[in-house]
Structures are given as structure tokens and as C-alpha cells.
PDB file of C-alpha atoms in Angstrom:
ATOM      1  CA  UNK A   9     -33.798  -7.404-117.772  1.00  0.00           C
ATOM      2  CA  UNK A  10     -35.412  -9.721-115.261  1.00  0.00           C
ATOM      3  CA  UNK A  11     -33.067 -11.132-112.665  1.00  0.00           C
ATOM      4  CA  UNK A  12     -33.738 -14.805-111.960  1.00  0.00           C
ATOM      5  CA  UNK A  13     -32.863 -14.442-108.287  1.00  0.00           C
ATOM      6  CA  UNK A  14     -34.308 -11.400-106.594  1.00  0.00           C
ATOM      7  CA  UNK A  15     -36.016 -10.718-103.253  1.00  0.00           C
ATOM      8  CA  UNK A  16     -39.428 -11.707-104.668  1.00  0.00           C
ATOM      9  CA  UNK A  17     -38.063 -15.033-105.907  1.00  0.00           C
ATOM     10  CA  UNK A  18     -36.670 -15.926-102.505  1.00  0.00           C
ATOM     11  CA  UNK A  19     -39.701 -14.656-100.605  1.00  0.00           C
ATOM     12  CA  UNK A  20     -41.822 -17.049-102.685  1.00  0.00           C
ATOM     13  CA  UNK A  21     -39.668 -19.867-101.317  1.00  0.00           C
ATOM     14  CA  UNK A  22     -40.286 -18.609 -97.770  1.00  0.00           C
ATOM     15  CA  UNK A  23     -44.022 -18.462 -98.569  1.00  0.00           C
ATOM     16  CA  UNK A  24     -43.911 -22.099 -99.662  1.00  0.00           C
ATOM     17  CA  UNK A  25     -42.577 -22.885 -96.183  1.00  0.00           C
ATOM     18  CA  UNK A  26     -45.404 -20.832 -94.640  1.00  0.00           C
ATOM     19  CA  UNK A  27     -47.881 -22.901 -96.671  1.00  0.00           C
ATOM     20  CA  UNK A  28     -46.306 -26.098 -95.311  1.00  0.00           C
ATOM     21  CA  UNK A  29     -46.885 -24.749 -91.783  1.00  0.00           C
ATOM     22  CA  UNK A  30     -50.516 -23.943 -92.711  1.00  0.00           C
ATOM     23  CA  UNK A  31     -51.086 -27.532 -93.822  1.00  0.00           C
ATOM     24  CA  UNK A  32     -49.911 -28.743 -90.406  1.00  0.00           C
ATOM     25  CA  UNK A  33     -52.233 -26.415 -88.505  1.00  0.00           C
ATOM     26  CA  UNK A  34     -49.361 -24.161 -87.456  1.00  0.00           C
ATOM     27  CA  UNK A  35     -49.443 -20.355 -87.619  1.00  0.00           C
ATOM     28  CA  UNK A  36     -48.259 -20.055 -91.246  1.00  0.00           C
ATOM     29  CA  UNK A  37     -44.831 -18.448 -91.130  1.00  0.00           C
ATOM     30  CA  UNK A  38     -41.887 -19.584 -93.225  1.00  0.00           C
ATOM     31  CA  UNK A  39     -38.229 -18.597 -93.469  1.00  0.00           C
ATOM     32  CA  UNK A  40     -35.217 -19.353 -95.621  1.00  0.00           C
ATOM     33  CA  UNK A  41     -31.561 -18.330 -95.445  1.00  0.00           C
ATOM     34  CA  UNK A  42     -29.681 -17.452 -98.630  1.00  0.00           C
ATOM     35  CA  UNK A  43     -25.958 -17.015 -99.325  1.00  0.00           C
ATOM     36  CA  UNK A  44     -24.859 -15.837-102.757  1.00  0.00           C
ATOM     37  CA  UNK A  45     -28.184 -16.832-104.373  1.00  0.00           C
ATOM     38  CA  UNK A  46     -28.080 -20.266-102.774  1.00  0.00           C
ATOM     39  CA  UNK A  47     -30.689 -21.414-100.262  1.00  0.00           C
ATOM     40  CA  UNK A  48     -28.864 -23.023 -97.319  1.00  0.00           C
ATOM     41  CA  UNK A  49     -31.785 -23.356 -94.871  1.00  0.00           C
ATOM     42  CA  UNK A  50     -35.567 -23.733 -95.061  1.00  0.00           C
ATOM     43  CA  UNK A  51     -37.918 -23.841 -92.097  1.00  0.00           C
ATOM     44  CA  UNK A  52     -41.462 -23.193 -90.976  1.00  0.00           C
ATOM     45  CA  UNK A  53     -43.113 -22.560 -87.681  1.00  0.00           C
ATOM     46  CA  UNK A  54     -43.537 -25.746 -85.602  1.00  0.00           C
ATOM     47  CA  UNK A  55     -44.464 -24.395 -82.161  1.00  0.00           C
ATOM     48  CA  UNK A  56     -47.629 -26.503 -81.857  1.00  0.00           C
ATOM     49  CA  UNK A  57     -46.245 -29.754 -83.182  1.00  0.00           C
ATOM     50  CA  UNK A  58     -43.105 -29.530 -81.041  1.00  0.00           C
ATOM     51  CA  UNK A  59     -44.837 -27.928 -78.015  1.00  0.00           C
ATOM     52  CA  UNK A  60     -42.001 -25.425 -78.079  1.00  0.00           C
ATOM     53  CA  UNK A  61     -42.290 -21.643 -78.168  1.00  0.00           C
ATOM     54  CA  UNK A  62     -38.727 -21.426 -79.487  1.00  0.00           C
ATOM     55  CA  UNK A  63     -39.606 -23.338 -82.695  1.00  0.00           C
ATOM     56  CA  UNK A  64     -40.311 -20.235 -84.782  1.00  0.00           C
ATOM     57  CA  UNK A  65     -39.356 -20.496 -88.453  1.00  0.00           C
ATOM     58  CA  UNK A  66     -36.506 -17.999 -88.054  1.00  0.00           C
ATOM     59  CA  UNK A  67     -34.942 -19.803 -85.072  1.00  0.00           C
ATOM     60  CA  UNK A  68     -34.838 -23.103 -86.913  1.00  0.00           C
ATOM     61  CA  UNK A  69     -33.511 -21.407 -90.053  1.00  0.00           C
ATOM     62  CA  UNK A  70     -30.714 -19.712 -88.077  1.00  0.00           C
ATOM     63  CA  UNK A  71     -29.683 -23.032 -86.498  1.00  0.00           C
ATOM     64  CA  UNK A  72     -29.837 -24.883 -89.832  1.00  0.00           C
ATOM     65  CA  UNK A  73     -27.856 -22.184 -91.670  1.00  0.00           C
ATOM     66  CA  UNK A  74     -25.133 -22.129 -89.002  1.00  0.00           C
ATOM     67  CA  UNK A  75     -24.998 -25.899 -89.149  1.00  0.00           C
ATOM     68  CA  UNK A  76     -24.543 -25.756 -92.933  1.00  0.00           C
ATOM     69  CA  UNK A  77     -21.843 -23.086 -92.676  1.00  0.00           C
ATOM     70  CA  UNK A  78     -20.049 -24.750 -89.757  1.00  0.00           C
ATOM     71  CA  UNK A  79     -19.875 -21.486 -87.821  1.00  0.00           C
ATOM     72  CA  UNK A  80     -22.267 -19.496 -85.703  1.00  0.00           C
ATOM     73  CA  UNK A  81     -22.109 -16.163 -87.585  1.00  0.00           C
ATOM     74  CA  UNK A  82     -24.366 -15.591 -90.578  1.00  0.00           C
ATOM     75  CA  UNK A  83     -22.185 -13.023 -92.315  1.00  0.00           C
ATOM     76  CA  UNK A  84     -23.084 -12.583 -95.995  1.00  0.00           C
ATOM     77  CA  UNK A  85     -26.419 -14.275 -95.342  1.00  0.00           C
ATOM     78  CA  UNK A  86     -29.937 -12.980 -95.956  1.00  0.00           C
ATOM     79  CA  UNK A  87     -32.958 -14.255 -94.026  1.00  0.00           C
ATOM     80  CA  UNK A  88     -36.277 -14.146 -95.873  1.00  0.00           C
ATOM     81  CA  UNK A  89     -39.258 -14.474 -93.548  1.00  0.00           C
ATOM     82  CA  UNK A  90     -42.965 -14.055 -94.216  1.00  0.00           C
ATOM     83  CA  UNK A  91     -43.711 -12.084 -91.016  1.00  0.00           C
ATOM     84  CA  UNK A  92     -41.641  -9.424 -89.270  1.00  0.00           C
ATOM     85  CA  UNK A  93     -39.529 -11.195 -86.600  1.00  0.00           C
ATOM     86  CA  UNK A  94     -40.564 -11.083 -82.924  1.00  0.00           C
ATOM     87  CA  UNK A  95     -38.312 -10.065 -80.007  1.00  0.00           C
ATOM     88  CA  UNK A  96     -36.906 -13.580 -79.629  1.00  0.00           C
ATOM     89  CA  UNK A  97     -36.066 -14.030 -83.303  1.00  0.00           C
ATOM     90  CA  UNK A  98     -34.685 -10.495 -83.661  1.00  0.00           C
ATOM     91  CA  UNK A  99     -32.570 -11.177 -80.560  1.00  0.00           C
ATOM     92  CA  UNK A 100     -31.209 -14.356 -82.170  1.00  0.00           C
ATOM     93  CA  UNK A 101     -30.549 -12.467 -85.424  1.00  0.00           C
ATOM     94  CA  UNK A 102     -28.646  -9.866 -83.388  1.00  0.00           C
ATOM     95  CA  UNK A 103     -26.286 -12.559 -82.076  1.00  0.00           C
ATOM     96  CA  UNK A 104     -25.897 -14.081 -85.570  1.00  0.00           C
ATOM     97  CA  UNK A 105     -24.656 -10.768 -87.048  1.00  0.00           C
ATOM     98  CA  UNK A 106     -26.676 -11.605 -90.175  1.00  0.00           C
ATOM     99  CA  UNK A 107     -26.120  -9.233 -93.118  1.00  0.00           C
ATOM    100  CA  UNK A 108     -29.711  -8.725 -94.215  1.00  0.00           C
ATOM    101  CA  UNK A 109     -33.284  -9.461 -93.165  1.00  0.00           C
ATOM    102  CA  UNK A 110     -36.125  -9.310 -95.682  1.00  0.00           C
ATOM    103  CA  UNK A 111     -39.655  -9.733 -94.351  1.00  0.00           C
ATOM    104  CA  UNK A 112     -43.070  -9.750 -96.009  1.00  0.00           C
ATOM    105  CA  UNK A 113     -45.846  -8.634 -93.623  1.00  0.00           C
ATOM    106  CA  UNK A 114     -45.369  -6.231 -90.738  1.00  0.00           C
ATOM    107  CA  UNK A 115     -46.398  -7.308 -87.214  1.00  0.00           C
ATOM    108  CA  UNK A 116     -47.517  -4.088 -85.518  1.00  0.00           C
ATOM    109  CA  UNK A 117     -48.288  -5.847 -82.192  1.00  0.00           C
ATOM    110  CA  UNK A 118     -45.441  -8.262 -81.644  1.00  0.00           C
ATOM    111  CA  UNK A 119     -42.880  -7.361 -84.291  1.00  0.00           C
ATOM    112  CA  UNK A 120     -39.398  -6.367 -83.176  1.00  0.00           C
ATOM    113  CA  UNK A 121     -39.859  -2.898 -84.661  1.00  0.00           C
ATOM    114  CA  UNK A 122     -42.782  -1.918 -82.441  1.00  0.00           C
ATOM    115  CA  UNK A 123     -41.111  -3.475 -79.388  1.00  0.00           C
ATOM    116  CA  UNK A 124     -37.734  -1.846 -80.014  1.00  0.00           C
ATOM    117  CA  UNK A 125     -35.558  -4.970 -80.138  1.00  0.00           C
ATOM    118  CA  UNK A 126     -32.002  -4.130 -81.126  1.00  0.00           C
ATOM    119  CA  UNK A 127     -30.498  -5.660 -84.269  1.00  0.00           C
ATOM    120  CA  UNK A 128     -26.773  -5.856 -84.989  1.00  0.00           C
ATOM    121  CA  UNK A 129     -25.374  -2.645 -86.522  1.00  0.00           C
ATOM    122  CA  UNK A 130     -24.204  -4.694 -89.544  1.00  0.00           C
ATOM    123  CA  UNK A 131     -27.748  -5.883 -90.353  1.00  0.00           C
ATOM    124  CA  UNK A 132     -29.803  -4.243 -93.127  1.00  0.00           C
ATOM    125  CA  UNK A 133     -33.585  -4.666 -93.181  1.00  0.00           C
ATOM    126  CA  UNK A 134     -36.146  -4.558 -95.978  1.00  0.00           C
ATOM    127  CA  UNK A 135     -39.889  -5.042 -95.383  1.00  0.00           C
ATOM    128  CA  UNK A 136     -42.982  -5.433 -97.578  1.00  0.00           C
ATOM    129  CA  UNK A 137     -41.841  -8.018-100.178  1.00  0.00           C
ATOM    130  CA  UNK A 138     -44.974 -10.118-101.043  1.00  0.00           C
ATOM    131  CA  UNK A 139     -46.696  -8.558 -98.053  1.00  0.00           C
ATOM    132  CA  UNK A 140     -50.223  -9.182 -99.381  1.00  0.00           C
ATOM    133  CA  UNK A 141     -49.658 -12.890-100.029  1.00  0.00           C
ATOM    134  CA  UNK A 142     -48.148 -13.422 -96.559  1.00  0.00           C
ATOM    135  CA  UNK A 143     -50.933 -11.450 -94.833  1.00  0.00           C
ATOM    136  CA  UNK A 144     -53.648 -13.283 -96.777  1.00  0.00           C
ATOM    137  CA  UNK A 145     -52.288 -16.654 -95.664  1.00  0.00           C
ATOM    138  CA  UNK A 146     -52.162 -15.559 -92.011  1.00  0.00           C
ATOM    139  CA  UNK A 147     -55.700 -14.153 -92.243  1.00  0.00           C
ATOM    140  CA  UNK A 148     -56.978 -17.383 -93.814  1.00  0.00           C
ATOM    141  CA  UNK A 149     -55.398 -19.373 -90.975  1.00  0.00           C
ATOM    142  CA  UNK A 150     -56.969 -17.309 -88.198  1.00  0.00           C
ATOM    143  CA  UNK A 151     -60.424 -17.252 -89.871  1.00  0.00           C
ATOM    144  CA  UNK A 152     -60.294 -21.042 -90.221  1.00  0.00           C
ATOM    145  CA  UNK A 153     -59.156 -21.444 -86.623  1.00  0.00           C
ATOM    146  CA  UNK A 154     -61.952 -19.207 -85.324  1.00  0.00           C
ATOM    147  CA  UNK A 155     -64.543 -21.190 -87.268  1.00  0.00           C
ATOM    148  CA  UNK A 156     -63.261 -24.487 -85.866  1.00  0.00           C
ATOM    149  CA  UNK A 157     -63.484 -23.350 -82.246  1.00  0.00           C
TER     150      UNK A 157
ATOM    151  CA  UNK B  14     -36.213 -22.422 -39.801  1.00  0.00           C
ATOM    152  CA  UNK B  15     -34.131 -23.061 -42.888  1.00  0.00           C
ATOM    153  CA  UNK B  16     -36.108 -24.092 -45.939  1.00  0.00           C
ATOM    154  CA  UNK B  17     -34.417 -26.904 -47.845  1.00  0.00           C
ATOM    155  CA  UNK B  18     -35.585 -25.564 -51.209  1.00  0.00           C
ATOM    156  CA  UNK B  19     -35.213 -21.837 -51.638  1.00  0.00           C
ATOM    157  CA  UNK B  20     -33.969 -19.541 -54.404  1.00  0.00           C
ATOM    158  CA  UNK B  21     -30.352 -19.909 -53.244  1.00  0.00           C
ATOM    159  CA  UNK B  22     -30.601 -23.703 -53.316  1.00  0.00           C
ATOM    160  CA  UNK B  23     -31.855 -23.708 -56.915  1.00  0.00           C
ATOM    161  CA  UNK B  24     -29.442 -20.998 -58.067  1.00  0.00           C
ATOM    162  CA  UNK B  25     -26.598 -23.246 -56.855  1.00  0.00           C
ATOM    163  CA  UNK B  26     -27.892 -25.901 -59.249  1.00  0.00           C
ATOM    164  CA  UNK B  27     -27.877 -23.351 -62.081  1.00  0.00           C
ATOM    165  CA  UNK B  28     -24.305 -22.394 -61.072  1.00  0.00           C
ATOM    166  CA  UNK B  29     -23.269 -26.045 -61.340  1.00  0.00           C
ATOM    167  CA  UNK B  30     -24.501 -25.900 -64.946  1.00  0.00           C
ATOM    168  CA  UNK B  31     -22.499 -22.703 -65.504  1.00  0.00           C
ATOM    169  CA  UNK B  32     -19.411 -24.532 -64.202  1.00  0.00           C
ATOM    170  CA  UNK B  33     -20.048 -27.349 -66.685  1.00  0.00           C
ATOM    171  CA  UNK B  34     -20.088 -24.730 -69.470  1.00  0.00           C
ATOM    172  CA  UNK B  35     -16.812 -23.280 -68.129  1.00  0.00           C
ATOM    173  CA  UNK B  36     -15.142 -26.701 -68.305  1.00  0.00           C
ATOM    174  CA  UNK B  37     -16.088 -26.911 -72.011  1.00  0.00           C
ATOM    175  CA  UNK B  38     -14.662 -23.480 -72.834  1.00  0.00           C
ATOM    176  CA  UNK B  39     -18.137 -21.948 -73.175  1.00  0.00           C
ATOM    177  CA  UNK B  40     -19.160 -18.611 -71.665  1.00  0.00           C
ATOM    178  CA  UNK B  41     -20.194 -19.969 -68.238  1.00  0.00           C
ATOM    179  CA  UNK B  42     -23.936 -19.508 -67.971  1.00  0.00           C
ATOM    180  CA  UNK B  43     -26.303 -22.136 -66.583  1.00  0.00           C
ATOM    181  CA  UNK B  44     -30.059 -22.436 -66.198  1.00  0.00           C
ATOM    182  CA  UNK B  45     -32.601 -24.749 -64.625  1.00  0.00           C
ATOM    183  CA  UNK B  46     -36.400 -24.854 -64.627  1.00  0.00           C
ATOM    184  CA  UNK B  47     -38.272 -25.752 -61.448  1.00  0.00           C
ATOM    185  CA  UNK B  48     -41.919 -26.717 -60.855  1.00  0.00           C
ATOM    186  CA  UNK B  49     -43.116 -27.221 -57.295  1.00  0.00           C
ATOM    187  CA  UNK B  50     -39.578 -27.685 -55.953  1.00  0.00           C
ATOM    188  CA  UNK B  51     -38.736 -30.191 -58.665  1.00  0.00           C
ATOM    189  CA  UNK B  52     -36.049 -29.547 -61.288  1.00  0.00           C
ATOM    190  CA  UNK B  53     -37.485 -30.466 -64.687  1.00  0.00           C
ATOM    191  CA  UNK B  54     -34.732 -29.045 -66.934  1.00  0.00           C
ATOM    192  CA  UNK B  55     -31.003 -28.317 -66.680  1.00  0.00           C
ATOM    193  CA  UNK B  56     -28.893 -26.677 -69.365  1.00  0.00           C
ATOM    194  CA  UNK B  57     -25.763 -24.662 -69.982  1.00  0.00           C
ATOM    195  CA  UNK B  58     -24.553 -22.443 -72.746  1.00  0.00           C
ATOM    196  CA  UNK B  59     -23.326 -24.418 -75.774  1.00  0.00           C
ATOM    197  CA  UNK B  60     -23.031 -21.740 -78.470  1.00  0.00           C
ATOM    198  CA  UNK B  61     -19.400 -22.557 -79.334  1.00  0.00           C
ATOM    199  CA  UNK B  62     -19.691 -26.317 -79.315  1.00  0.00           C
ATOM    200  CA  UNK B  63     -22.879 -26.306 -81.411  1.00  0.00           C
ATOM    201  CA  UNK B  64     -21.866 -23.280 -83.559  1.00  0.00           C
ATOM    202  CA  UNK B  65     -25.307 -21.934 -82.783  1.00  0.00           C
ATOM    203  CA  UNK B  66     -26.144 -18.514 -81.349  1.00  0.00           C
ATOM    204  CA  UNK B  67     -29.530 -19.851 -80.227  1.00  0.00           C
ATOM    205  CA  UNK B  68     -27.952 -22.423 -77.864  1.00  0.00           C
ATOM    206  CA  UNK B  69     -28.078 -20.191 -74.780  1.00  0.00           C
ATOM    207  CA  UNK B  70     -28.714 -22.009 -71.492  1.00  0.00           C
ATOM    208  CA  UNK B  71     -32.191 -20.490 -71.140  1.00  0.00           C
ATOM    209  CA  UNK B  72     -33.324 -21.497 -74.649  1.00  0.00           C
ATOM    210  CA  UNK B  73     -32.324 -25.096 -74.102  1.00  0.00           C
ATOM    211  CA  UNK B  74     -33.924 -25.109 -70.638  1.00  0.00           C
ATOM    212  CA  UNK B  75     -37.211 -23.737 -72.045  1.00  0.00           C
ATOM    213  CA  UNK B  76     -37.295 -26.416 -74.751  1.00  0.00           C
ATOM    214  CA  UNK B  77     -36.417 -29.191 -72.286  1.00  0.00           C
ATOM    215  CA  UNK B  78     -39.002 -28.048 -69.723  1.00  0.00           C
ATOM    216  CA  UNK B  79     -41.767 -27.847 -72.345  1.00  0.00           C
ATOM    217  CA  UNK B  80     -40.776 -31.290 -73.549  1.00  0.00           C
ATOM    218  CA  UNK B  81     -41.032 -32.624 -70.002  1.00  0.00           C
ATOM    219  CA  UNK B  82     -44.416 -30.968 -69.437  1.00  0.00           C
ATOM    220  CA  UNK B  83     -45.803 -31.949 -72.843  1.00  0.00           C
ATOM    221  CA  UNK B  84     -47.028 -28.404 -73.509  1.00  0.00           C
ATOM    222  CA  UNK B  85     -45.462 -25.181 -74.662  1.00  0.00           C
ATOM    223  CA  UNK B  86     -46.487 -22.944 -71.734  1.00  0.00           C
ATOM    224  CA  UNK B  87     -44.343 -22.822 -68.607  1.00  0.00           C
ATOM    225  CA  UNK B  88     -47.086 -21.817 -66.202  1.00  0.00           C
ATOM    226  CA  UNK B  89     -46.154 -22.459 -62.552  1.00  0.00           C
ATOM    227  CA  UNK B  90     -42.506 -22.740 -63.577  1.00  0.00           C
ATOM    228  CA  UNK B  91     -39.501 -20.774 -62.351  1.00  0.00           C
ATOM    229  CA  UNK B  92     -36.345 -20.326 -64.449  1.00  0.00           C
ATOM    230  CA  UNK B  93     -33.103 -19.897 -62.493  1.00  0.00           C
ATOM    231  CA  UNK B  94     -30.304 -18.485 -64.625  1.00  0.00           C
ATOM    232  CA  UNK B  95     -26.852 -17.256 -63.645  1.00  0.00           C
ATOM    233  CA  UNK B  96     -26.893 -14.160 -65.899  1.00  0.00           C
ATOM    234  CA  UNK B  97     -29.747 -11.806 -66.700  1.00  0.00           C
ATOM    235  CA  UNK B  98     -31.390 -13.050 -69.939  1.00  0.00           C
ATOM    236  CA  UNK B  99     -30.633 -11.333 -73.269  1.00  0.00           C
ATOM    237  CA  UNK B 100     -33.258 -10.069 -75.753  1.00  0.00           C
ATOM    238  CA  UNK B 101     -33.575 -13.467 -77.434  1.00  0.00           C
ATOM    239  CA  UNK B 102     -34.037 -15.413 -74.203  1.00  0.00           C
ATOM    240  CA  UNK B 103     -36.386 -12.821 -72.703  1.00  0.00           C
ATOM    241  CA  UNK B 104     -38.376 -12.949 -75.955  1.00  0.00           C
ATOM    242  CA  UNK B 105     -38.638 -16.736 -75.644  1.00  0.00           C
ATOM    243  CA  UNK B 106     -39.641 -16.401 -71.981  1.00  0.00           C
ATOM    244  CA  UNK B 107     -42.343 -13.938 -73.072  1.00  0.00           C
ATOM    245  CA  UNK B 108     -43.862 -16.570 -75.370  1.00  0.00           C
ATOM    246  CA  UNK B 109     -43.602 -19.269 -72.670  1.00  0.00           C
ATOM    247  CA  UNK B 110     -45.677 -17.204 -70.187  1.00  0.00           C
ATOM    248  CA  UNK B 111     -43.345 -18.460 -67.448  1.00  0.00           C
ATOM    249  CA  UNK B 112     -44.404 -17.556 -63.893  1.00  0.00           C
ATOM    250  CA  UNK B 113     -41.063 -16.440 -62.505  1.00  0.00           C
ATOM    251  CA  UNK B 114     -37.500 -15.658 -63.541  1.00  0.00           C
ATOM    252  CA  UNK B 115     -34.688 -15.584 -60.977  1.00  0.00           C
ATOM    253  CA  UNK B 116     -31.280 -14.447 -62.183  1.00  0.00           C
ATOM    254  CA  UNK B 117     -27.929 -14.046 -60.454  1.00  0.00           C
ATOM    255  CA  UNK B 118     -25.730 -11.393 -62.130  1.00  0.00           C
ATOM    256  CA  UNK B 119     -27.044  -8.375 -63.995  1.00  0.00           C
ATOM    257  CA  UNK B 120     -25.950  -7.778 -67.610  1.00  0.00           C
ATOM    258  CA  UNK B 121     -25.935  -4.001 -68.007  1.00  0.00           C
ATOM    259  CA  UNK B 122     -24.860  -4.177 -71.689  1.00  0.00           C
ATOM    260  CA  UNK B 123     -26.902  -6.953 -73.214  1.00  0.00           C
ATOM    261  CA  UNK B 124     -29.462  -7.833 -70.561  1.00  0.00           C
ATOM    262  CA  UNK B 125     -33.140  -7.594 -71.444  1.00  0.00           C
ATOM    263  CA  UNK B 126     -33.637  -4.895 -68.804  1.00  0.00           C
ATOM    264  CA  UNK B 127     -31.265  -2.385 -70.377  1.00  0.00           C
ATOM    265  CA  UNK B 128     -32.576  -3.175 -73.870  1.00  0.00           C
ATOM    266  CA  UNK B 129     -36.233  -2.939 -72.892  1.00  0.00           C
ATOM    267  CA  UNK B 130     -37.373  -6.395 -73.995  1.00  0.00           C
ATOM    268  CA  UNK B 131     -40.956  -7.049 -72.966  1.00  0.00           C
ATOM    269  CA  UNK B 132     -41.778  -9.967 -70.671  1.00  0.00           C
ATOM    270  CA  UNK B 133     -45.231 -11.498 -70.276  1.00  0.00           C
ATOM    271  CA  UNK B 134     -47.427  -9.599 -67.780  1.00  0.00           C
ATOM    272  CA  UNK B 135     -47.769 -12.842 -65.742  1.00  0.00           C
ATOM    273  CA  UNK B 136     -43.992 -13.118 -65.203  1.00  0.00           C
ATOM    274  CA  UNK B 137     -42.362 -12.043 -61.931  1.00  0.00           C
ATOM    275  CA  UNK B 138     -38.628 -11.321 -61.820  1.00  0.00           C
ATOM    276  CA  UNK B 139     -36.063 -11.466 -59.037  1.00  0.00           C
ATOM    277  CA  UNK B 140     -32.390 -10.569 -59.555  1.00  0.00           C
ATOM    278  CA  UNK B 141     -29.211 -10.782 -57.468  1.00  0.00           C
ATOM    279  CA  UNK B 142     -29.375 -14.327 -56.015  1.00  0.00           C
ATOM    280  CA  UNK B 143     -25.737 -15.586 -55.765  1.00  0.00           C
ATOM    281  CA  UNK B 144     -24.713 -12.638 -57.925  1.00  0.00           C
ATOM    282  CA  UNK B 145     -21.080 -12.621 -56.699  1.00  0.00           C
ATOM    283  CA  UNK B 146     -20.499 -16.306 -57.440  1.00  0.00           C
ATOM    284  CA  UNK B 147     -21.972 -16.000 -60.949  1.00  0.00           C
ATOM    285  CA  UNK B 148     -19.991 -12.820 -61.708  1.00  0.00           C
ATOM    286  CA  UNK B 149     -16.741 -14.334 -60.398  1.00  0.00           C
ATOM    287  CA  UNK B 150     -17.109 -17.332 -62.688  1.00  0.00           C
ATOM    288  CA  UNK B 151     -17.756 -15.099 -65.727  1.00  0.00           C
ATOM    289  CA  UNK B 152     -14.778 -12.888 -64.817  1.00  0.00           C
ATOM    290  CA  UNK B 153     -12.517 -15.937 -64.417  1.00  0.00           C
ATOM    291  CA  UNK B 154     -13.607 -17.154 -67.865  1.00  0.00           C
ATOM    292  CA  UNK B 155     -12.867 -13.877 -69.634  1.00  0.00           C
ATOM    293  CA  UNK B 156      -9.497 -13.400 -67.850  1.00  0.00           C
ATOM    294  CA  UNK B 157      -8.463 -16.928 -68.863  1.00  0.00           C
ATOM    295  CA  UNK B 158      -9.635 -16.348 -72.443  1.00  0.00           C
ATOM    296  CA  UNK B 159      -7.702 -13.087 -72.711  1.00  0.00           C
ATOM    297  CA  UNK B 160      -4.553 -14.756 -71.443  1.00  0.00           C
ATOM    298  CA  UNK B 161      -4.865 -17.561 -73.987  1.00  0.00           C
ATOM    299  CA  UNK B 162      -5.200 -15.220 -76.990  1.00  0.00           C
TER     300      UNK B 162
END
């Protein structure tokens, strides 16, 4: 039996957001927030366009999801994001008490795992869903950027 | 000779922001960003009012300062904040490459120092400016909150 809504399904939606970032010349990272199989927030990285280091996909998705829910805690929510969150985003996810984080590609340099950022004890984490697709898009972006400079 | 603009002068401005947060029933933390003795951003914690865990004083001050400067990096900027930044805010400050962080009270539980969050190598840090005033205001807030519940 194939479930219509699984982690791969939702990660594809996050990847669509990453592609939207790519089209705008932003580092292609996308995120969505899901509650009970319903997408309540979609966002992509906008740090260049907004001249704002805080405009990571995850940060915007957290704010949008809380706005939708009318409360600051993201209990029963899952964040899908195409790259492992950084210190800032993991720190925000800590405060949100989110139930689950699913990421695609690992970030061995600046990911929260390597840097030891603390998540909330309630938060479960799963990595590697559509990792190759997310990594390929990031690689394509940086190759293109290098060739332009 | 008494300098008109020193760390104590600017921390008092950050404390005024913390007091504004207190008046709104928010955890009283305030922040300002200064460039060449000029305040370019003022903010206070608004997590309750906005239902948004990302609405810490520092995060708003970073966004406002970058908006003022028209660029995402806070080179030559100093952030004054009344409580030691958390993981999220320190992570944002890392990305901003800010020159200096001055904080008042230490946060031994959730401060970036205790949790080992990495700052940018360019960033200098100074703690303890008007520490007693900032701590007193936080204590007053939590005593009042406990008495109300």
C-alpha cells in the first residue's frame, strides 16, 4: 500500500520551495510546516532579496505556521526542510517545541548537528529524505554562481 | 573626562526597550544596534504579542539594522542587549558578522555561552554592563507573573 502523504511527498513540496529560491538567485533552500497531513506554511530562503540574514526558509516557516495556528508553539507540527538547519534555525525550533524535523541534505560545516545546537527534548529528527535532489540543486546553484563571478 | 557615548549610555537605551517590553507583559529584554555612536535600530521582545518565538529583541534589531543599512552584514555595528543572547539570536549574529556584542545580564541556562553556540570570528563580546539593572527588571517580571498565576 502506498500512502498518499508520507515524508517523501512533503519533502517534494519543500523542494518546490527550494526551486523557487533558486529562480530568484537565492541559496536554494525550502521549508514547509505540516500538521495532520495539512501544509500550514511554505517558505524559501530570501536572505539576499530582503538583505536579512534571519530570512532563512525555516525562520519564515516557523513564523507563518505560528501565525496560522494563533499560538507560538508548534506542537504536533513537522518541519520539512531541504538542508539541515543552522544554529539560528535550530535555536528557533528549540523555542517552538516542534514535534518533528525532517531534513534532506546534511550540512557538515554549518548544520546544527556539527555545531552542537540543542533542540527541545520533545523534538524528533529524521535526515536524508530526498537528500540527492536537495544536494544536486544546491550544487547547481553554487556552480552557476561561480561561473557568473 | 566623561565620554557622552559609552557602553553604559547605550545599554541604558537597550534597558528602556526592555522596560517597554515589561509594560506589555513580555519578558523584559531590549536591544539596540549602534554604528559610529548612532542608534540605527531599537527593539524589544514581542514573542507573546506576536505569538512568534522568533520575535526576540535581538532578531528584530538585526532585521531593522540591516534594513537601515541596505545590506545584510552588520560590519562596524555593535548590538547592545539586556540579556545574553540565546542559541537562535547568537546564530543570527553569527550570520550577520556583527563587530561587537555587549550584553548586560548573563543567562546561565539558555545563553549562547553555556550552550556553546558559535559566533563569527570577527565578533567581540563584552558582558556585565548594567547587569544589576537588567537582572532586577527580569526578576520583577517573573515575581509579578508568579503572583498573577
